[in-house]
mmCIF file of C-alpha atoms and ligand atoms in Angstrom:
data_model
loop_
_atom_site.group_PDB
_atom_site.id
_atom_site.type_symbol
_atom_site.label_atom_id
_atom_site.label_comp_id
_atom_site.label_asym_id
_atom_site.label_seq_id
_atom_site.Cartn_x
_atom_site.Cartn_y
_atom_site.Cartn_z
ATOM 1 C CA MET H 1 -98.873 -63.577 10.927
ATOM 2 C CA ILE H 2 -101.484 -66.360 10.980
ATOM 3 C CA LEU H 3 -103.336 -66.938 7.711
ATOM 4 C CA ASP H 4 -106.827 -68.474 7.989
ATOM 5 C CA CYS H 5 -107.982 -69.591 4.569
ATOM 6 C CA ASP H 6 -110.055 -71.895 2.352
ATOM 7 C CA PRO H 7 -107.737 -72.791 -0.568
ATOM 8 C CA GLY H 8 -108.991 -72.215 -3.301
ATOM 9 C CA HIS H 9 -106.839 -70.844 -6.108
ATOM 10 C CA ASP H 10 -106.491 -67.311 -4.825
ATOM 11 C CA ASP H 11 -105.957 -68.457 -1.224
ATOM 12 C CA ALA H 12 -103.109 -70.640 -2.512
ATOM 13 C CA ILE H 13 -101.473 -67.622 -4.129
ATOM 14 C CA ALA H 14 -101.966 -65.634 -0.901
ATOM 15 C CA ILE H 15 -100.107 -68.363 1.030
ATOM 16 C CA MET H 16 -97.257 -68.199 -1.508
ATOM 17 C CA LEU H 17 -97.038 -64.409 -1.294
ATOM 18 C CA ALA H 18 -96.871 -64.577 2.513
ATOM 19 C CA VAL H 19 -94.093 -67.183 2.339
ATOM 20 C CA ALA H 20 -92.205 -65.246 -0.344
ATOM 21 C CA ASP H 21 -92.043 -61.948 1.548
ATOM 22 C CA PRO H 22 -88.965 -61.748 3.816
ATOM 23 C CA ALA H 23 -90.731 -59.347 6.204
ATOM 24 C CA ILE H 24 -93.549 -61.802 6.948
ATOM 25 C CA ASP H 25 -93.144 -64.532 9.587
ATOM 26 C CA LEU H 26 -95.956 -66.957 8.709
ATOM 27 C CA LEU H 27 -96.468 -68.640 12.082
ATOM 28 C CA ALA H 28 -99.297 -70.954 11.005
ATOM 29 C CA VAL H 29 -101.915 -71.561 8.333
ATOM 30 C CA THR H 30 -105.378 -72.435 9.616
ATOM 31 C CA THR H 31 -108.174 -73.715 7.419
ATOM 32 C CA VAL H 32 -111.927 -73.344 7.227
ATOM 33 C CA ALA H 33 -114.690 -74.821 5.072
ATOM 34 C CA GLY H 34 -115.702 -72.466 2.285
ATOM 35 C CA ASN H 35 -114.515 -72.796 -1.295
ATOM 36 C CA VAL H 36 -114.533 -76.544 -0.733
ATOM 37 C CA THR H 37 -114.870 -78.889 2.261
ATOM 38 C CA LEU H 38 -112.560 -78.546 5.271
ATOM 39 C CA GLU H 39 -110.827 -81.809 4.358
ATOM 40 C CA ASN H 40 -109.934 -80.390 0.943
ATOM 41 C CA THR H 41 -109.001 -76.864 2.073
ATOM 42 C CA THR H 42 -106.700 -78.433 4.674
ATOM 43 C CA ARG H 43 -105.105 -80.815 2.167
ATOM 44 C CA ASN H 44 -104.597 -77.888 -0.226
ATOM 45 C CA ALA H 45 -102.907 -75.711 2.411
ATOM 46 C CA LEU H 46 -100.493 -78.556 3.220
ATOM 47 C CA ARG H 47 -99.867 -79.111 -0.475
ATOM 48 C CA VAL H 48 -99.115 -75.461 -1.234
ATOM 49 C CA LEU H 49 -96.652 -75.226 1.664
ATOM 50 C CA ASP H 50 -94.884 -78.357 0.344
ATOM 51 C CA MET H 51 -94.754 -76.742 -3.101
ATOM 52 C CA VAL H 52 -92.965 -73.638 -1.786
ATOM 53 C CA GLY H 53 -90.572 -75.649 0.387
ATOM 54 C CA ARG H 54 -92.136 -74.763 3.761
ATOM 55 C CA PRO H 55 -93.480 -77.996 5.254
ATOM 56 C CA ASP H 56 -92.245 -76.605 8.595
ATOM 57 C CA ILE H 57 -95.136 -74.116 8.790
ATOM 58 C CA PRO H 58 -97.883 -75.734 10.900
ATOM 59 C CA VAL H 59 -101.351 -76.232 9.435
ATOM 60 C CA ALA H 60 -104.384 -76.649 11.700
ATOM 61 C CA SER H 61 -107.940 -77.189 10.546
ATOM 62 C CA GLY H 62 -110.826 -75.213 12.052
ATOM 63 C CA ARG H 63 -114.553 -75.351 11.569
ATOM 64 C CA ASP H 64 -116.018 -77.673 8.952
ATOM 65 C CA ARG H 65 -119.237 -75.703 8.498
ATOM 66 C CA PRO H 66 -120.727 -72.234 9.055
ATOM 67 C CA ARG H 67 -122.190 -71.294 12.450
ATOM 68 C CA VAL H 68 -125.833 -71.467 11.437
ATOM 69 C CA ARG H 69 -126.232 -72.045 7.687
ATOM 70 C CA ASP H 70 -125.436 -75.306 5.956
ATOM 71 C CA LEU H 71 -122.138 -75.266 4.084
ATOM 72 C CA SER H 72 -122.398 -74.101 0.471
ATOM 73 C CA THR H 73 -119.100 -74.388 -1.390
ATOM 74 C CA ALA H 74 -117.702 -72.754 -4.518
ATOM 75 C CA ALA H 75 -116.605 -76.093 -6.013
ATOM 76 C CA VAL H 76 -118.136 -74.896 -9.286
ATOM 77 C CA MET H 77 -115.301 -72.352 -9.461
ATOM 78 C CA HIS H 78 -112.410 -74.135 -7.765
ATOM 79 C CA GLY H 79 -113.240 -77.768 -8.611
ATOM 80 C CA GLU H 80 -114.209 -80.385 -6.018
ATOM 81 C CA SER H 81 -110.560 -80.609 -4.906
ATOM 82 C CA GLY H 82 -110.352 -76.822 -4.535
ATOM 83 C CA LEU H 83 -107.234 -76.578 -6.703
ATOM 84 C CA ALA H 84 -108.444 -77.619 -10.154
ATOM 85 C CA GLY H 85 -105.690 -77.283 -12.754
ATOM 86 C CA PRO H 86 -102.394 -78.725 -11.457
ATOM 87 C CA LEU H 87 -102.147 -82.510 -11.133
ATOM 88 C CA PRO H 88 -103.207 -83.571 -7.624
ATOM 89 C CA VAL H 89 -100.361 -84.414 -5.251
ATOM 90 C CA GLU H 90 -100.768 -85.761 -1.694
ATOM 91 C CA PRO H 91 -99.239 -83.620 1.100
ATOM 92 C CA SER H 92 -95.991 -84.762 2.709
ATOM 93 C CA ARG H 93 -97.472 -84.553 6.227
ATOM 94 C CA PRO H 94 -100.794 -84.361 8.073
ATOM 95 C CA ALA H 95 -102.264 -81.243 9.647
ATOM 96 C CA LEU H 96 -101.849 -80.842 13.406
ATOM 97 C CA ASP H 97 -104.340 -82.766 15.541
ATOM 98 C CA ALA H 98 -105.155 -79.629 17.543
ATOM 99 C CA PRO H 99 -108.042 -77.523 16.211
ATOM 100 C CA ALA H 100 -107.255 -74.149 14.669
ATOM 101 C CA ILE H 101 -108.604 -72.134 17.607
ATOM 102 C CA ASP H 102 -106.251 -73.917 20.043
ATOM 103 C CA VAL H 103 -103.258 -73.360 17.746
ATOM 104 C CA ILE H 104 -104.140 -69.674 17.339
ATOM 105 C CA GLU H 105 -104.519 -69.336 21.127
ATOM 106 C CA GLN H 106 -101.123 -70.907 21.810
ATOM 107 C CA ILE H 107 -99.415 -68.697 19.213
ATOM 108 C CA LEU H 108 -100.956 -65.590 20.768
ATOM 109 C CA ILE H 109 -99.828 -66.695 24.257
ATOM 110 C CA ASP H 110 -96.278 -67.421 23.083
ATOM 111 C CA ALA H 111 -95.851 -64.420 20.781
ATOM 112 C CA ASP H 112 -93.298 -61.810 21.866
ATOM 113 C CA GLU H 113 -95.145 -59.130 19.871
ATOM 114 C CA PRO H 114 -98.737 -58.685 18.661
ATOM 115 C CA VAL H 115 -99.721 -61.070 15.836
ATOM 116 C CA THR H 116 -101.479 -60.075 12.609
ATOM 117 C CA LEU H 117 -104.402 -62.297 11.614
ATOM 118 C CA VAL H 118 -105.420 -62.585 7.961
ATOM 119 C CA ALA H 119 -108.638 -64.333 6.909
ATOM 120 C CA THR H 120 -109.331 -65.098 3.264
ATOM 121 C CA GLY H 121 -112.284 -67.440 3.642
ATOM 122 C CA PRO H 122 -115.560 -67.418 5.595
ATOM 123 C CA LEU H 123 -115.079 -65.913 9.067
ATOM 124 C CA THR H 124 -116.187 -69.015 10.977
ATOM 125 C CA ASN H 125 -112.814 -69.473 12.723
ATOM 126 C CA MET H 126 -112.412 -65.721 13.297
ATOM 127 C CA ALA H 127 -115.730 -65.632 15.160
ATOM 128 C CA ASP H 128 -114.222 -68.195 17.545
ATOM 129 C CA VAL H 129 -111.203 -65.885 17.996
ATOM 130 C CA VAL H 130 -113.564 -63.012 18.874
ATOM 131 C CA GLU H 131 -115.678 -65.038 21.305
ATOM 132 C CA ARG H 132 -113.236 -67.518 22.822
ATOM 133 C CA LEU H 133 -109.961 -65.569 22.912
ATOM 134 C CA ARG H 134 -111.155 -62.264 24.379
ATOM 135 C CA HIS H 135 -108.395 -62.534 26.990
ATOM 136 C CA LEU H 136 -105.834 -62.433 24.172
ATOM 137 C CA HIS H 137 -107.236 -59.673 21.941
ATOM 138 C CA SER H 138 -104.448 -57.363 23.095
ATOM 139 C CA ARG H 139 -102.019 -59.820 21.476
ATOM 140 C CA ILE H 140 -103.673 -59.332 18.067
ATOM 141 C CA ARG H 141 -102.212 -56.449 16.026
ATOM 142 C CA GLU H 142 -105.063 -56.440 13.522
ATOM 143 C CA LEU H 143 -107.301 -58.637 11.405
ATOM 144 C CA VAL H 144 -107.212 -58.166 7.643
ATOM 145 C CA ILE H 145 -109.964 -59.974 5.743
ATOM 146 C CA MET H 146 -110.796 -60.553 2.116
ATOM 147 C CA GLY H 147 -114.562 -60.300 2.116
ATOM 148 C CA GLY H 148 -117.589 -58.168 1.534
ATOM 149 C CA ALA H 149 -118.236 -55.279 -0.810
ATOM 150 C CA VAL H 150 -119.482 -51.720 -0.531
ATOM 151 C CA ASP H 151 -121.346 -52.164 -3.795
ATOM 152 C CA LEU H 152 -122.447 -55.337 -5.557
ATOM 153 C CA GLY H 153 -121.861 -58.924 -4.460
ATOM 154 C CA ASN H 154 -120.336 -61.728 -6.500
ATOM 155 C CA TRP H 155 -122.184 -64.769 -5.164
ATOM 156 C CA THR H 156 -125.578 -63.109 -4.988
ATOM 157 C CA PRO H 157 -126.373 -59.638 -6.321
ATOM 158 C CA ALA H 158 -126.088 -58.432 -2.708
ATOM 159 C CA ALA H 159 -123.353 -60.533 -1.094
ATOM 160 C CA GLU H 160 -119.712 -61.547 -1.519
ATOM 161 C CA PHE H 161 -118.995 -65.263 -1.144
ATOM 162 C CA ASN H 162 -116.949 -65.350 2.092
ATOM 163 C CA ILE H 163 -119.502 -63.318 4.038
ATOM 164 C CA TRP H 164 -122.449 -65.071 2.368
ATOM 165 C CA VAL H 165 -121.214 -68.536 3.392
ATOM 166 C CA ASP H 166 -121.178 -67.597 7.091
ATOM 167 C CA PRO H 167 -122.930 -64.251 7.725
ATOM 168 C CA HIS H 168 -123.481 -65.070 11.414
ATOM 169 C CA ALA H 169 -119.742 -65.446 11.984
ATOM 170 C CA ALA H 170 -119.096 -62.240 10.049
ATOM 171 C CA ASP H 171 -121.686 -60.468 12.228
ATOM 172 C CA ILE H 172 -119.818 -61.558 15.375
ATOM 173 C CA VAL H 173 -116.526 -60.285 13.930
ATOM 174 C CA PHE H 174 -117.825 -56.911 12.719
ATOM 175 C CA ARG H 175 -119.698 -56.231 15.985
ATOM 176 C CA LYS H 176 -116.417 -56.562 17.896
ATOM 177 C CA ALA H 177 -114.221 -54.610 15.474
ATOM 178 C CA ARG H 178 -112.639 -51.169 15.395
ATOM 179 C CA VAL H 179 -110.804 -48.987 12.893
ATOM 180 C CA PRO H 180 -107.048 -49.743 12.900
ATOM 181 C CA GLY H 181 -105.175 -47.055 14.813
ATOM 182 C CA GLN H 182 -108.271 -46.021 16.762
ATOM 183 C CA GLY H 183 -109.456 -47.146 20.212
ATOM 184 C CA SER H 184 -107.973 -50.082 22.120
ATOM 185 C CA PRO H 185 -108.271 -53.903 22.059
ATOM 186 C CA ALA H 186 -111.066 -53.580 24.641
ATOM 187 C CA ASP H 187 -113.132 -51.849 21.928
ATOM 188 C CA GLY H 188 -112.590 -54.728 19.508
ATOM 189 C CA ILE H 189 -110.083 -56.095 17.032
ATOM 190 C CA ALA H 190 -108.612 -53.623 14.520
ATOM 191 C CA LEU H 191 -110.222 -54.661 11.208
ATOM 192 C CA THR H 192 -109.385 -53.957 7.588
ATOM 193 C CA MET H 193 -111.928 -55.199 5.034
ATOM 194 C CA ILE H 194 -110.515 -55.813 1.560
ATOM 195 C CA GLY H 195 -113.680 -56.168 -0.503
ATOM 196 C CA LEU H 196 -114.647 -56.609 -4.116
ATOM 197 C CA GLU H 197 -114.146 -52.950 -5.095
ATOM 198 C CA VAL H 198 -110.448 -53.609 -4.517
ATOM 199 C CA THR H 199 -110.067 -57.251 -5.510
ATOM 200 C CA HIS H 200 -112.004 -57.036 -8.763
ATOM 201 C CA ARG H 201 -109.162 -54.808 -9.956
ATOM 202 C CA ALA H 202 -106.518 -57.331 -8.850
ATOM 203 C CA TRP H 203 -106.796 -59.646 -11.810
ATOM 204 C CA LEU H 204 -104.152 -61.642 -13.683
ATOM 205 C CA THR H 205 -104.416 -62.862 -17.275
ATOM 206 C CA ASP H 206 -103.158 -65.663 -19.487
ATOM 207 C CA GLU H 207 -100.099 -63.535 -20.212
ATOM 208 C CA HIS H 208 -99.178 -63.560 -16.520
ATOM 209 C CA ALA H 209 -99.598 -67.336 -16.464
ATOM 210 C CA ASP H 210 -97.238 -67.653 -19.423
ATOM 211 C CA LEU H 211 -94.665 -65.348 -17.781
ATOM 212 C CA LEU H 212 -94.700 -67.528 -14.643
ATOM 213 C CA ARG H 213 -94.721 -70.899 -16.440
ATOM 214 C CA SER H 214 -90.995 -70.911 -17.099
ATOM 215 C CA THR H 215 -89.838 -69.576 -13.707
ATOM 216 C CA GLY H 216 -89.536 -72.976 -12.039
ATOM 217 C CA ARG H 217 -91.646 -75.471 -10.089
ATOM 218 C CA THR H 218 -93.743 -72.925 -8.227
ATOM 219 C CA GLY H 219 -94.211 -70.718 -11.282
ATOM 220 C CA GLN H 220 -95.412 -73.736 -13.252
ATOM 221 C CA PHE H 221 -97.862 -74.598 -10.446
ATOM 222 C CA VAL H 222 -99.246 -71.051 -10.300
ATOM 223 C CA ALA H 223 -99.511 -70.960 -14.103
ATOM 224 C CA GLU H 224 -101.625 -74.115 -13.987
ATOM 225 C CA LEU H 225 -103.783 -72.617 -11.222
ATOM 226 C CA LEU H 226 -104.245 -69.504 -13.372
ATOM 227 C CA ASP H 227 -105.042 -71.523 -16.489
ATOM 228 C CA HIS H 228 -108.116 -72.819 -14.632
ATOM 229 C CA PHE H 229 -108.968 -69.713 -12.582
ATOM 230 C CA VAL H 230 -108.547 -67.155 -15.382
ATOM 231 C CA GLY H 231 -110.399 -69.428 -17.789
ATOM 232 C CA PHE H 232 -113.326 -69.748 -15.370
ATOM 233 C CA HIS H 233 -113.682 -65.965 -15.047
ATOM 234 C CA GLN H 234 -113.355 -65.401 -18.783
ATOM 235 C CA ASP H 235 -116.102 -67.953 -19.446
ATOM 236 C CA ARG H 236 -118.416 -67.156 -16.513
ATOM 237 C CA PHE H 237 -118.105 -63.351 -16.372
ATOM 238 C CA GLY H 238 -116.591 -62.471 -19.733
ATOM 239 C CA TRP H 239 -113.683 -60.789 -17.935
ATOM 240 C CA GLU H 240 -110.155 -60.437 -19.306
ATOM 241 C CA GLY H 241 -108.613 -62.085 -16.256
ATOM 242 C CA GLY H 242 -109.176 -63.768 -12.899
ATOM 243 C CA PRO H 243 -109.231 -61.653 -9.703
ATOM 244 C CA ILE H 244 -106.627 -62.894 -7.212
ATOM 245 C CA HIS H 245 -108.849 -61.688 -4.349
ATOM 246 C CA ASP H 246 -107.036 -63.175 -1.387
ATOM 247 C CA ALA H 247 -103.497 -62.172 -2.353
ATOM 248 C CA VAL H 248 -104.490 -58.519 -1.908
ATOM 249 C CA THR H 249 -104.692 -58.983 1.889
ATOM 250 C CA ILE H 250 -101.030 -59.991 1.960
ATOM 251 C CA ALA H 251 -99.949 -57.351 -0.549
ATOM 252 C CA HIS H 252 -101.698 -54.748 1.630
ATOM 253 C CA LEU H 253 -99.605 -55.833 4.624
ATOM 254 C CA ILE H 254 -96.411 -55.816 2.554
ATOM 255 C CA ASP H 255 -97.125 -52.366 1.109
ATOM 256 C CA PRO H 256 -99.917 -50.409 2.831
ATOM 257 C CA THR H 257 -99.796 -47.762 0.078
ATOM 258 C CA LEU H 258 -101.333 -50.176 -2.476
ATOM 259 C CA VAL H 259 -104.900 -50.138 -1.155
ATOM 260 C CA ALA H 260 -106.868 -46.947 -0.447
ATOM 261 C CA ALA H 261 -109.210 -47.521 2.510
ATOM 262 C CA LEU H 262 -111.664 -45.376 4.456
ATOM 263 C CA PRO H 263 -113.028 -45.867 7.990
ATOM 264 C CA MET H 264 -116.738 -46.638 7.882
ATOM 265 C CA ASN H 265 -119.460 -48.493 9.732
ATOM 266 C CA VAL H 266 -120.187 -51.940 8.316
ATOM 267 C CA GLN H 267 -123.055 -54.158 9.446
ATOM 268 C CA ILE H 268 -123.848 -57.667 8.252
ATOM 269 C CA GLU H 269 -127.272 -58.729 6.950
ATOM 270 C CA THR H 270 -128.092 -62.080 8.585
ATOM 271 C CA GLU H 271 -131.868 -62.353 8.038
ATOM 272 C CA SER H 272 -133.006 -61.202 4.582
ATOM 273 C CA PRO H 273 -133.570 -64.082 2.122
ATOM 274 C CA LEU H 274 -132.688 -61.669 -0.690
ATOM 275 C CA CYS H 275 -129.657 -59.929 0.842
ATOM 276 C CA ILE H 276 -128.266 -62.305 3.475
ATOM 277 C CA GLY H 277 -124.476 -61.956 3.748
ATOM 278 C CA ARG H 278 -124.401 -58.356 2.518
ATOM 279 C CA THR H 279 -121.816 -56.085 4.130
ATOM 280 C CA VAL H 280 -123.934 -52.975 4.594
ATOM 281 C CA ALA H 281 -121.201 -50.316 4.419
ATOM 282 C CA ASP H 282 -122.164 -46.804 5.473
ATOM 283 C CA ARG H 283 -119.980 -45.123 2.831
ATOM 284 C CA TRP H 284 -121.608 -41.697 3.318
ATOM 285 C CA SER H 285 -122.053 -41.827 7.129
ATOM 286 C CA VAL H 286 -125.818 -41.629 6.961
ATOM 287 C CA THR H 287 -126.416 -43.886 10.002
ATOM 288 C CA GLY H 288 -124.384 -41.892 12.492
ATOM 289 C CA LEU H 289 -123.003 -45.229 13.705
ATOM 290 C CA PRO H 290 -119.297 -45.299 14.619
ATOM 291 C CA ALA H 291 -116.881 -46.660 12.042
ATOM 292 C CA ASN H 292 -115.794 -50.211 12.908
ATOM 293 C CA ALA H 293 -113.454 -51.034 10.030
ATOM 294 C CA ALA H 294 -111.118 -49.593 7.428
ATOM 295 C CA VAL H 295 -112.784 -50.518 4.135
ATOM 296 C CA GLY H 296 -110.749 -50.832 0.939
ATOM 297 C CA LEU H 297 -112.091 -48.816 -1.996
ATOM 298 C CA ASP H 298 -109.320 -48.926 -4.590
ATOM 299 C CA ILE H 299 -105.919 -50.409 -5.399
ATOM 300 C CA ASP H 300 -102.877 -49.408 -7.441
ATOM 301 C CA ARG H 301 -103.349 -52.304 -9.831
ATOM 302 C CA ASP H 302 -100.035 -52.048 -11.675
ATOM 303 C CA ARG H 303 -97.953 -51.994 -8.498
ATOM 304 C CA PHE H 304 -99.976 -54.892 -7.061
ATOM 305 C CA VAL H 305 -99.384 -57.039 -10.150
ATOM 306 C CA THR H 306 -95.679 -56.154 -10.205
ATOM 307 C CA LEU H 307 -95.296 -57.081 -6.528
ATOM 308 C CA LEU H 308 -97.210 -60.355 -6.918
ATOM 309 C CA MET H 309 -95.356 -61.469 -10.053
ATOM 310 C CA GLU H 310 -91.969 -60.525 -8.578
ATOM 311 C CA ARG H 311 -92.560 -62.354 -5.289
ATOM 312 C CA VAL H 312 -94.075 -65.501 -6.826
ATOM 313 C CA SER H 313 -91.207 -65.689 -9.328
ATOM 314 C CA SER H 314 -88.767 -65.651 -6.401
ATOM 315 C CA LEU H 315 -90.160 -68.896 -4.937
ATOM 316 C CA PRO H 316 -88.436 -72.273 -5.512
HETATM 317 O O1 LIG Q 401 -115.393 -63.736 -3.113
HETATM 318 C C1 LIG Q 401 -114.043 -64.103 -3.219
HETATM 319 C C2 LIG Q 401 -113.633 -64.973 -2.080
HETATM 320 O O2 LIG Q 401 -114.375 -66.178 -2.119
HETATM 321 C C3 LIG Q 401 -112.151 -65.398 -2.157
HETATM 322 O O3 LIG Q 401 -111.660 -65.539 -0.845
HETATM 323 C C4 LIG Q 401 -112.213 -66.736 -2.830
HETATM 324 O O4 LIG Q 401 -111.146 -67.597 -2.418
HETATM 325 C C5 LIG Q 401 -113.512 -67.275 -2.301
HETATM 326 O O5 LIG Q 401 -113.255 -67.861 -1.054
HETATM 327 CA CA1 LIG Q 402 -110.706 -67.653 -0.115
#
């Protein structure tokens, strides 16, 4: 697996879950500008991998801004650093010099079996995979993204943050996508969209933070992430907990029975000032357009939380 992300509290927990699961071979972490600047998302990815004792996993930074729009971050939620909460610590090593797209290309060339891509930030780097690595699409098992929503957005009334930041990249990805298990790589990359209907049920609370706090270095770190992230969502949205959006992509790969998904056609709004970044999901097949993604609609919340808590507690 390659995880492309913009850490970010929930991206950080997604990285930890990928590292913690024995069935996942995390070949590289690539970074993109989104929650915070590329410099900070890259530093955070390096820092999280140090925290979980995996400084051997390569980190490569990708695009530092969306394809067309100016970069708008979510520093209000994640802090300027992107990991508000725990005391800042400098990474033990730099990211690779090579850009993310080159590192992804080399991994796909060298892989002895198809590689799963996971994207938990804006799709800026994934659009490069679609456009610049066409010759290697057959080496991609599938792309699982955290992004979009069938119903309401979370950054505007119409759009979810990751898609809203770079709707033009998302449009490139969704136009060259197919339902997993259907068609062939020539038709596009198999795509699973884990959107807000699913991730808004994947929340953790202060109690989870307290349970993790005494489980060691990593548990303490996650507890401090949650102290900030849960607190933000309680204050801003009045919710009981903070949704660990990005970790659901990894949990879905670990246990595909957790998320219920349906094939449907999804198009991306790239023009409307009011609705730019909306994933227009044809839930009731009214367009007659072919499905191009498996779209998550629900999650077994209790089993997700149990899996996440168990795996994070197993880290150093
Ligand atoms: O809308 C939630 C998404 O935006 C998550 O990936 C979170 O990390 C932010 O990037
Ligand atoms: Ca993210």
